[in-house]
């Protein structure tokens, strides 16, 4: 059975959503001390290069402390500029941007990941940065692959963010638990499933794996699907491969871990809950990205876990979905673009970029920062960087360029993925639903390009 989810007017639906949540988010912005500069489409002004600017961190709490250090360093170098920090939880950031584009209150600078970039750029809210970068001290010092990635993700062949980091998918596993159980490292999907089962003892509240059932679940599920099947293309002509029968079977096997080899509470896991649970409990494996590496070091030390690139097939083939590159955007409505650009340049400079990425265990965008000593000491980061640069990993490029990608892969279908875990929707129904939406979005995008 295929569930039809025809959406004849995405733009109208987004606008309706923005109106519905506008009052709540406007109050939130006020409470945070947001003095954002305007609404989407406002041309803004270069300003004096002095005064106040507002910065929205798109993943508040997780890296707030390191951002405060960077801001302190920036204000020391530029005493005539004050940066107002506003933290926005990752799960709320897209709706907050969308609402502010419609109603005003956008920041001067904001963190915008590649997954939501096209949707924001399509609303004419972002300043193209190509010419600024050409004249900048950053020119020639940013990872070319990351620059190309965010340029493609914007969907307009323009650079709308300065990339700051890449956070590759990682399979973390508890070396102490594996050693005690006599298990090999989970380097293949076969070994992964064997370990998930062997490390589970529900009577002792011990589990082999923790699955992501809440916010952010779709990307993790896609990684598991394509990793197992070895399908390397997201599109077959104008149709997505998401609901390929091989992917359906792979998802069925993956979600079958829920409640059998995972805690029942995992159905509500966002990354914060999932990481905290793994760091404090007796769970064998965790799929997340490089961003949680330092959290594991603090909680467990370096001797009780390792982080590997995603498992391979039994023949050694490794396939994974592309991970969105994070970056800093300059909003077109800013009344002080000169000062805002100075902040972006500073944040992406060698010292600041290295400091931030070391705290997160992520791959720096600044090529000088990528040569710093801490990279060799952070094993998962080093292995991830090597896997990406060696050509041994086949990447399924997700369609970040679709303005509706972030909505389809998050708000529209995360509740449905929970239904799959709970047995209220089949994996086939779920993937057919996602495929219908993606195929429609792709057709609309293609028509607009013509």
GROMACS .gro file of C-alpha atoms in nm:
model
  450
    1UNK     CA    1   0.000   0.000   0.000
    2UNK     CA    2   0.129   0.345  -0.092
    3UNK     CA    3   0.033   0.648   0.114
    4UNK     CA    4  -0.030   0.950  -0.106
    5UNK     CA    5   0.093   1.283   0.024
    6UNK     CA    6   0.041   1.517  -0.269
    7UNK     CA    7   0.142   1.870  -0.176
    8UNK     CA    8   0.015   2.107  -0.441
    9UNK     CA    9   0.150   2.427  -0.288
   10UNK     CA   10   0.465   2.399  -0.080
   11UNK     CA   11   0.510   2.773  -0.067
   12UNK     CA   12   0.162   2.819   0.073
   13UNK     CA   13   0.216   2.545   0.328
   14UNK     CA   14   0.541   2.702   0.447
   15UNK     CA   15   0.375   3.040   0.479
   16UNK     CA   16   0.090   2.891   0.678
   17UNK     CA   17   0.334   2.718   0.909
   18UNK     CA   18   0.523   3.042   0.960
   19UNK     CA   19   0.203   3.225   1.058
   20UNK     CA   20   0.103   2.947   1.295
   21UNK     CA   21   0.426   2.954   1.492
   22UNK     CA   22   0.509   3.320   1.442
   23UNK     CA   23   0.376   3.451   1.770
   24UNK     CA   24   0.558   3.190   1.976
   25UNK     CA   25   0.890   3.241   1.799
   26UNK     CA   26   0.860   3.618   1.815
   27UNK     CA   27   0.827   3.594   2.192
   28UNK     CA   28   1.123   3.356   2.200
   29UNK     CA   29   1.336   3.598   2.002
   30UNK     CA   30   1.249   3.882   2.237
   31UNK     CA   31   1.327   3.669   2.538
   32UNK     CA   32   1.668   3.586   2.392
   33UNK     CA   33   1.750   3.953   2.351
   34UNK     CA   34   1.733   3.926   1.971
   35UNK     CA   35   1.766   4.262   1.799
   36UNK     CA   36   1.786   4.110   1.452
   37UNK     CA   37   1.819   4.335   1.157
   38UNK     CA   38   1.516   4.282   0.939
   39UNK     CA   39   1.304   4.058   0.720
   40UNK     CA   40   1.400   3.850   0.419
   41UNK     CA   41   1.432   4.049   0.099
   42UNK     CA   42   1.541   4.365   0.280
   43UNK     CA   43   1.856   4.483   0.104
   44UNK     CA   44   2.013   4.602   0.430
   45UNK     CA   45   2.324   4.820   0.435
   46UNK     CA   46   2.701   4.790   0.455
   47UNK     CA   47   2.696   5.004   0.770
   48UNK     CA   48   2.991   5.165   0.943
   49UNK     CA   49   3.175   4.846   1.033
   50UNK     CA   50   3.127   4.935   1.399
   51UNK     CA   51   2.849   4.892   1.654
   52UNK     CA   52   2.641   4.583   1.732
   53UNK     CA   53   2.569   4.274   1.529
   54UNK     CA   54   2.356   3.972   1.615
   55UNK     CA   55   2.475   3.614   1.567
   56UNK     CA   56   2.246   3.312   1.578
   57UNK     CA   57   2.417   2.987   1.675
   58UNK     CA   58   2.225   2.706   1.502
   59UNK     CA   59   2.307   2.447   1.768
   60UNK     CA   60   2.287   2.625   2.101
   61UNK     CA   61   2.404   2.470   2.428
   62UNK     CA   62   2.621   2.209   2.255
   63UNK     CA   63   2.898   2.451   2.150
   64UNK     CA   64   2.788   2.769   2.327
   65UNK     CA   65   3.097   2.793   2.546
   66UNK     CA   66   3.341   2.776   2.256
   67UNK     CA   67   3.142   3.037   2.063
   68UNK     CA   68   3.162   3.267   2.362
   69UNK     CA   69   3.541   3.228   2.358
   70UNK     CA   70   3.555   3.311   1.988
   71UNK     CA   71   3.330   3.613   2.036
   72UNK     CA   72   3.548   3.734   2.323
   73UNK     CA   73   3.859   3.702   2.101
   74UNK     CA   74   3.681   3.884   1.818
   75UNK     CA   75   3.571   4.173   2.038
   76UNK     CA   76   3.926   4.205   2.168
   77UNK     CA   77   4.052   4.242   1.810
   78UNK     CA   78   3.762   4.467   1.710
   79UNK     CA   79   3.671   4.667   2.022
   80UNK     CA   80   3.429   4.883   1.820
   81UNK     CA   81   3.207   4.581   1.741
   82UNK     CA   82   2.983   4.402   1.990
   83UNK     CA   83   2.841   4.060   1.904
   84UNK     CA   84   2.504   3.966   2.051
   85UNK     CA   85   2.492   3.587   2.078
   86UNK     CA   86   2.154   3.414   2.038
   87UNK     CA   87   2.143   3.038   2.078
   88UNK     CA   88   1.882   2.847   1.878
   89UNK     CA   89   1.823   2.472   1.935
   90UNK     CA   90   1.904   2.272   1.622
   91UNK     CA   91   1.552   2.130   1.599
   92UNK     CA   92   1.398   2.480   1.593
   93UNK     CA   93   1.641   2.673   1.377
   94UNK     CA   94   1.476   2.627   1.038
   95UNK     CA   95   1.131   2.733   1.162
   96UNK     CA   96   1.286   3.029   1.341
   97UNK     CA   97   1.460   3.144   1.023
   98UNK     CA   98   1.145   3.093   0.813
   99UNK     CA   99   0.931   3.289   1.058
  100UNK     CA  100   1.179   3.575   1.080
  101UNK     CA  101   1.210   3.592   0.702
  102UNK     CA  102   0.838   3.654   0.687
  103UNK     CA  103   0.799   3.876   0.991
  104UNK     CA  104   1.137   4.039   1.059
  105UNK     CA  105   1.400   3.993   1.327
  106UNK     CA  106   1.668   3.814   1.126
  107UNK     CA  107   2.025   3.821   1.258
  108UNK     CA  108   2.324   3.973   1.083
  109UNK     CA  109   2.508   3.641   1.087
  110UNK     CA  110   2.364   3.295   1.137
  111UNK     CA  111   2.473   2.936   1.134
  112UNK     CA  112   2.312   2.764   0.834
  113UNK     CA  113   2.383   2.401   0.755
  114UNK     CA  114   2.375   2.276   0.397
  115UNK     CA  115   2.055   2.079   0.457
  116UNK     CA  116   1.849   2.396   0.505
  117UNK     CA  117   2.052   2.628   0.284
  118UNK     CA  118   1.846   2.605  -0.036
  119UNK     CA  119   1.519   2.672   0.145
  120UNK     CA  120   1.650   2.991   0.306
  121UNK     CA  121   1.831   3.108  -0.007
  122UNK     CA  122   1.516   3.057  -0.215
  123UNK     CA  123   1.341   3.312   0.006
  124UNK     CA  124   1.598   3.575  -0.096
  125UNK     CA  125   1.725   3.609   0.261
  126UNK     CA  126   2.098   3.548   0.213
  127UNK     CA  127   2.378   3.766   0.077
  128UNK     CA  128   2.590   3.596  -0.193
  129UNK     CA  129   2.946   3.580  -0.062
  130UNK     CA  130   3.149   3.498  -0.373
  131UNK     CA  131   3.291   3.847  -0.427
  132UNK     CA  132   3.358   3.902  -0.058
  133UNK     CA  133   3.552   3.577  -0.036
  134UNK     CA  134   3.759   3.668  -0.343
  135UNK     CA  135   3.881   3.984  -0.166
  136UNK     CA  136   3.920   3.815   0.174
  137UNK     CA  137   4.220   3.680   0.361
  138UNK     CA  138   4.025   3.351   0.359
  139UNK     CA  139   4.054   3.320  -0.018
  140UNK     CA  140   4.250   3.005  -0.099
  141UNK     CA  141   4.244   2.888   0.265
  142UNK     CA  142   3.909   2.705   0.268
  143UNK     CA  143   3.864   2.338   0.182
  144UNK     CA  144   3.765   2.335  -0.185
  145UNK     CA  145   3.535   2.036  -0.143
  146UNK     CA  146   3.340   2.209   0.133
  147UNK     CA  147   3.311   2.529  -0.071
  148UNK     CA  148   3.183   2.329  -0.367
  149UNK     CA  149   2.941   2.141  -0.141
  150UNK     CA  150   2.774   2.451   0.004
  151UNK     CA  151   2.768   2.619  -0.338
  152UNK     CA  152   2.580   2.320  -0.480
  153UNK     CA  153   2.354   2.300  -0.174
  154UNK     CA  154   2.236   2.659  -0.223
  155UNK     CA  155   2.077   2.558  -0.552
  156UNK     CA  156   2.166   2.885  -0.733
  157UNK     CA  157   2.536   2.833  -0.815
  158UNK     CA  158   2.623   3.100  -0.560
  159UNK     CA  159   2.814   3.085  -0.233
  160UNK     CA  160   2.565   3.161   0.044
  161UNK     CA  161   2.767   3.041   0.343
  162UNK     CA  162   3.131   3.031   0.440
  163UNK     CA  163   3.187   2.666   0.536
  164UNK     CA  164   3.314   2.607   0.888
  165UNK     CA  165   3.312   2.230   0.937
  166UNK     CA  166   3.218   1.888   0.808
  167UNK     CA  167   3.093   1.627   1.049
  168UNK     CA  168   3.115   1.282   0.903
  169UNK     CA  169   2.908   0.987   1.022
  170UNK     CA  170   3.081   0.768   1.282
  171UNK     CA  171   3.005   0.434   1.445
  172UNK     CA  172   3.120   0.465   1.806
  173UNK     CA  173   3.164   0.145   2.003
  174UNK     CA  174   3.260   0.056   2.358
  175UNK     CA  175   3.593  -0.122   2.334
  176UNK     CA  176   3.568  -0.245   2.693
  177UNK     CA  177   3.230  -0.411   2.632
  178UNK     CA  178   3.343  -0.562   2.302
  179UNK     CA  179   3.658  -0.702   2.461
  180UNK     CA  180   3.464  -0.854   2.750
  181UNK     CA  181   3.224  -1.020   2.504
  182UNK     CA  182   3.503  -1.143   2.277
  183UNK     CA  183   3.373  -0.945   1.981
  184UNK     CA  184   3.563  -0.805   1.686
  185UNK     CA  185   3.534  -0.436   1.606
  186UNK     CA  186   3.209  -0.364   1.414
  187UNK     CA  187   3.385  -0.286   1.088
  188UNK     CA  188   3.122  -0.457   0.870
  189UNK     CA  189   2.742  -0.456   0.880
  190UNK     CA  190   2.747  -0.829   0.956
  191UNK     CA  191   2.966  -0.771   1.262
  192UNK     CA  192   2.749  -0.473   1.360
  193UNK     CA  193   2.430  -0.680   1.377
  194UNK     CA  194   2.607  -0.969   1.552
  195UNK     CA  195   2.742  -0.733   1.818
  196UNK     CA  196   2.407  -0.557   1.866
  197UNK     CA  197   2.248  -0.892   1.948
  198UNK     CA  198   2.528  -1.039   2.160
  199UNK     CA  199   2.573  -0.729   2.377
  200UNK     CA  200   2.204  -0.712   2.466
  201UNK     CA  201   2.079  -0.843   2.801
  202UNK     CA  202   1.747  -0.676   2.866
  203UNK     CA  203   1.721  -0.819   3.219
  204UNK     CA  204   2.041  -0.630   3.309
  205UNK     CA  205   1.937  -0.320   3.112
  206UNK     CA  206   2.229  -0.374   2.873
  207UNK     CA  207   2.184  -0.310   2.502
  208UNK     CA  208   2.392  -0.355   2.193
  209UNK     CA  209   2.280  -0.036   2.020
  210UNK     CA  210   2.093   0.289   2.065
  211UNK     CA  211   1.879   0.397   1.770
  212UNK     CA  212   1.775   0.753   1.687
  213UNK     CA  213   1.396   0.773   1.681
  214UNK     CA  214   1.339   1.145   1.743
  215UNK     CA  215   1.474   1.459   1.578
  216UNK     CA  216   1.738   1.383   1.315
  217UNK     CA  217   1.630   1.022   1.269
  218UNK     CA  218   1.588   1.028   0.891
  219UNK     CA  219   1.950   1.105   0.802
  220UNK     CA  220   2.071   0.824   1.027
  221UNK     CA  221   1.821   0.581   0.875
  222UNK     CA  222   1.929   0.677   0.522
  223UNK     CA  223   2.292   0.618   0.615
  224UNK     CA  224   2.208   0.270   0.744
  225UNK     CA  225   2.001   0.188   0.435
  226UNK     CA  226   2.245   0.294   0.165
  227UNK     CA  227   2.540   0.163   0.367
  228UNK     CA  228   2.392  -0.187   0.367
  229UNK     CA  229   2.265  -0.199   0.009
  230UNK     CA  230   2.564  -0.037  -0.161
  231UNK     CA  231   2.337   0.177  -0.381
  232UNK     CA  232   2.550   0.480  -0.468
  233UNK     CA  233   2.306   0.713  -0.644
  234UNK     CA  234   2.017   0.901  -0.485
  235UNK     CA  235   1.842   0.947  -0.821
  236UNK     CA  236   1.769   0.699  -1.098
  237UNK     CA  237   1.672   0.941  -1.372
  238UNK     CA  238   1.404   1.166  -1.223
  239UNK     CA  239   1.301   0.918  -0.953
  240UNK     CA  240   1.466   0.868  -0.615
  241UNK     CA  241   1.620   0.537  -0.513
  242UNK     CA  242   1.502   0.585  -0.154
  243UNK     CA  243   1.226   0.327  -0.193
  244UNK     CA  244   1.430   0.081  -0.398
  245UNK     CA  245   1.332  -0.271  -0.278
  246UNK     CA  246   1.687  -0.325  -0.150
  247UNK     CA  247   1.660  -0.011   0.064
  248UNK     CA  248   1.321  -0.123   0.194
  249UNK     CA  249   1.471  -0.454   0.306
  250UNK     CA  250   1.769  -0.278   0.464
  251UNK     CA  251   1.544  -0.044   0.661
  252UNK     CA  252   1.331  -0.335   0.778
  253UNK     CA  253   1.642  -0.504   0.916
  254UNK     CA  254   1.764  -0.184   1.080
  255UNK     CA  255   1.438  -0.091   1.254
  256UNK     CA  256   1.401  -0.450   1.375
  257UNK     CA  257   1.677  -0.363   1.624
  258UNK     CA  258   1.433  -0.137   1.811
  259UNK     CA  259   1.326  -0.284   2.146
  260UNK     CA  260   1.507  -0.608   2.062
  261UNK     CA  261   1.861  -0.473   2.093
  262UNK     CA  262   1.787  -0.111   2.192
  263UNK     CA  263   1.612   0.064   2.481
  264UNK     CA  264   1.240   0.118   2.428
  265UNK     CA  265   1.280   0.490   2.508
  266UNK     CA  266   1.490   0.528   2.191
  267UNK     CA  267   1.175   0.611   1.995
  268UNK     CA  268   1.208   0.967   2.130
  269UNK     CA  269   1.587   0.996   2.097
  270UNK     CA  270   1.727   1.316   1.954
  271UNK     CA  271   2.106   1.330   1.941
  272UNK     CA  272   2.139   1.491   2.286
  273UNK     CA  273   1.940   1.214   2.458
  274UNK     CA  274   2.109   0.943   2.253
  275UNK     CA  275   2.461   1.067   2.326
  276UNK     CA  276   2.393   1.119   2.698
  277UNK     CA  277   2.244   0.771   2.724
  278UNK     CA  278   2.540   0.608   2.554
  279UNK     CA  279   2.794   0.802   2.759
  280UNK     CA  280   2.636   0.709   3.091
  281UNK     CA  281   2.502   0.357   3.034
  282UNK     CA  282   2.595   0.011   2.917
  283UNK     CA  283   2.520   0.037   2.547
  284UNK     CA  284   2.759  -0.114   2.297
  285UNK     CA  285   2.725   0.106   1.988
  286UNK     CA  286   2.611   0.447   1.879
  287UNK     CA  287   2.578   0.604   1.534
  288UNK     CA  288   2.638   0.977   1.538
  289UNK     CA  289   2.877   1.218   1.376
  290UNK     CA  290   3.211   1.365   1.474
  291UNK     CA  291   3.035   1.641   1.667
  292UNK     CA  292   2.994   1.425   1.978
  293UNK     CA  293   3.351   1.292   1.995
  294UNK     CA  294   3.471   1.530   2.267
  295UNK     CA  295   3.157   1.458   2.470
  296UNK     CA  296   3.250   1.089   2.472
  297UNK     CA  297   3.608   1.169   2.571
  298UNK     CA  298   3.484   1.373   2.868
  299UNK     CA  299   3.238   1.105   2.977
  300UNK     CA  300   3.434   0.786   2.910
  301UNK     CA  301   3.798   0.877   2.856
  302UNK     CA  302   3.988   0.767   2.548
  303UNK     CA  303   4.038   0.407   2.657
  304UNK     CA  304   3.677   0.281   2.663
  305UNK     CA  305   3.561   0.362   2.312
  306UNK     CA  306   3.661   0.406   1.951
  307UNK     CA  307   3.498   0.582   1.660
  308UNK     CA  308   3.513   0.418   1.318
  309UNK     CA  309   3.393   0.518   0.975
  310UNK     CA  310   3.057   0.359   0.896
  311UNK     CA  311   3.062  -0.021   0.848
  312UNK     CA  312   3.141  -0.176   0.512
  313UNK     CA  313   2.976  -0.463   0.330
  314UNK     CA  314   3.145  -0.800   0.369
  315UNK     CA  315   3.349  -0.733   0.053
  316UNK     CA  316   3.489  -0.411   0.199
  317UNK     CA  317   3.272  -0.161   0.010
  318UNK     CA  318   3.183   0.145   0.216
  319UNK     CA  319   2.887   0.361   0.113
  320UNK     CA  320   2.749   0.650   0.313
  321UNK     CA  321   2.520   0.943   0.255
  322UNK     CA  322   2.668   1.290   0.232
  323UNK     CA  323   2.685   1.482   0.555
  324UNK     CA  324   2.583   1.848   0.537
  325UNK     CA  325   2.862   2.101   0.570
  326UNK     CA  326   2.794   2.364   0.833
  327UNK     CA  327   2.862   2.729   0.765
  328UNK     CA  328   2.805   3.094   0.851
  329UNK     CA  329   2.569   3.305   0.641
  330UNK     CA  330   2.541   3.681   0.604
  331UNK     CA  331   2.178   3.787   0.596
  332UNK     CA  332   2.081   4.030   0.323
  333UNK     CA  333   1.875   4.239   0.567
  334UNK     CA  334   2.177   4.318   0.789
  335UNK     CA  335   2.223   4.689   0.851
  336UNK     CA  336   2.592   4.639   0.923
  337UNK     CA  337   2.724   4.391   0.667
  338UNK     CA  338   3.081   4.520   0.698
  339UNK     CA  339   3.099   4.429   1.068
  340UNK     CA  340   2.908   4.104   1.010
  341UNK     CA  341   3.154   3.996   0.741
  342UNK     CA  342   3.446   4.071   0.972
  343UNK     CA  343   3.293   3.831   1.224
  344UNK     CA  344   3.250   3.558   0.963
  345UNK     CA  345   3.610   3.602   0.847
  346UNK     CA  346   3.735   3.584   1.205
  347UNK     CA  347   3.529   3.275   1.290
  348UNK     CA  348   3.659   3.092   0.982
  349UNK     CA  349   4.020   3.198   1.033
  350UNK     CA  350   4.289   2.946   1.131
  351UNK     CA  351   4.285   2.992   1.509
  352UNK     CA  352   3.909   3.025   1.557
  353UNK     CA  353   3.817   2.750   1.314
  354UNK     CA  354   4.068   2.515   1.474
  355UNK     CA  355   3.942   2.600   1.823
  356UNK     CA  356   3.578   2.534   1.732
  357UNK     CA  357   3.641   2.212   1.543
  358UNK     CA  358   3.870   2.072   1.810
  359UNK     CA  359   3.592   2.121   2.064
  360UNK     CA  360   3.353   1.932   1.836
  361UNK     CA  361   3.596   1.679   1.691
  362UNK     CA  362   3.482   1.790   1.345
  363UNK     CA  363   3.679   1.840   1.023
  364UNK     CA  364   3.789   2.205   0.986
  365UNK     CA  365   3.710   2.401   0.672
  366UNK     CA  366   4.021   2.615   0.711
  367UNK     CA  367   4.305   2.426   0.547
  368UNK     CA  368   4.561   2.561   0.793
  369UNK     CA  369   4.345   2.450   1.087
  370UNK     CA  370   4.320   2.104   0.927
  371UNK     CA  371   4.697   2.067   0.970
  372UNK     CA  372   4.695   2.129   1.345
  373UNK     CA  373   4.827   1.862   1.580
  374UNK     CA  374   4.495   1.783   1.749
  375UNK     CA  375   4.367   1.619   1.427
  376UNK     CA  376   4.613   1.331   1.470
  377UNK     CA  377   4.514   1.295   1.835
  378UNK     CA  378   4.139   1.276   1.760
  379UNK     CA  379   4.124   0.931   1.600
  380UNK     CA  380   3.763   0.943   1.465
  381UNK     CA  381   3.828   1.280   1.302
  382UNK     CA  382   4.149   1.155   1.146
  383UNK     CA  383   3.987   0.833   1.019
  384UNK     CA  384   3.687   1.021   0.881
  385UNK     CA  385   3.906   1.271   0.700
  386UNK     CA  386   4.115   0.987   0.554
  387UNK     CA  387   3.805   0.793   0.444
  388UNK     CA  388   3.672   1.098   0.261
  389UNK     CA  389   4.001   1.197   0.099
  390UNK     CA  390   4.128   0.850   0.004
  391UNK     CA  391   3.849   0.775  -0.241
  392UNK     CA  392   3.768   0.448  -0.064
  393UNK     CA  393   3.427   0.571   0.048
  394UNK     CA  394   3.141   0.605  -0.201
  395UNK     CA  395   2.917   0.900  -0.117
  396UNK     CA  396   2.545   0.914  -0.193
  397UNK     CA  397   2.487   1.285  -0.253
  398UNK     CA  398   2.166   1.395  -0.084
  399UNK     CA  399   1.963   1.666  -0.265
  400UNK     CA  400   2.032   1.956  -0.031
  401UNK     CA  401   1.964   2.187  -0.327
  402UNK     CA  402   1.590   2.115  -0.303
  403UNK     CA  403   1.426   2.398  -0.107
  404UNK     CA  404   1.198   2.142   0.061
  405UNK     CA  405   1.471   1.890   0.145
  406UNK     CA  406   1.499   1.986   0.510
  407UNK     CA  407   1.121   1.985   0.556
  408UNK     CA  408   1.079   1.648   0.386
  409UNK     CA  409   1.369   1.488   0.574
  410UNK     CA  410   1.266   1.628   0.911
  411UNK     CA  411   0.925   1.773   0.996
  412UNK     CA  412   0.726   1.581   0.736
  413UNK     CA  413   0.861   1.234   0.805
  414UNK     CA  414   1.024   1.207   1.148
  415UNK     CA  415   0.682   1.131   1.305
  416UNK     CA  416   0.631   0.861   1.040
  417UNK     CA  417   0.966   0.704   1.121
  418UNK     CA  418   0.851   0.675   1.482
  419UNK     CA  419   0.542   0.493   1.353
  420UNK     CA  420   0.771   0.248   1.172
  421UNK     CA  421   0.961   0.181   1.494
  422UNK     CA  422   0.634   0.127   1.680
  423UNK     CA  423   0.499  -0.107   1.413
  424UNK     CA  424   0.221   0.131   1.306
  425UNK     CA  425   0.360   0.184   0.954
  426UNK     CA  426   0.563  -0.049   0.736
  427UNK     CA  427   0.908   0.042   0.610
  428UNK     CA  428   0.773   0.022   0.255
  429UNK     CA  429   0.486   0.264   0.327
  430UNK     CA  430   0.727   0.502   0.493
  431UNK     CA  431   0.981   0.503   0.211
  432UNK     CA  432   0.710   0.529  -0.057
  433UNK     CA  433   0.579   0.837   0.122
  434UNK     CA  434   0.924   0.996   0.133
  435UNK     CA  435   0.985   0.903  -0.231
  436UNK     CA  436   0.657   1.060  -0.348
  437UNK     CA  437   0.749   1.388  -0.181
  438UNK     CA  438   1.105   1.385  -0.313
  439UNK     CA  439   1.000   1.305  -0.669
  440UNK     CA  440   0.751   1.590  -0.664
  441UNK     CA  441   1.005   1.832  -0.518
  442UNK     CA  442   1.262   1.727  -0.779
  443UNK     CA  443   1.013   1.776  -1.062
  444UNK     CA  444   0.926   2.125  -0.938
  445UNK     CA  445   1.290   2.218  -0.902
  446UNK     CA  446   1.375   2.087  -1.251
  447UNK     CA  447   1.088   2.284  -1.403
  448UNK     CA  448   1.209   2.601  -1.235
  449UNK     CA  449   1.559   2.552  -1.373
  450UNK     CA  450   1.422   2.523  -1.728
   0.00000   0.00000   0.00000
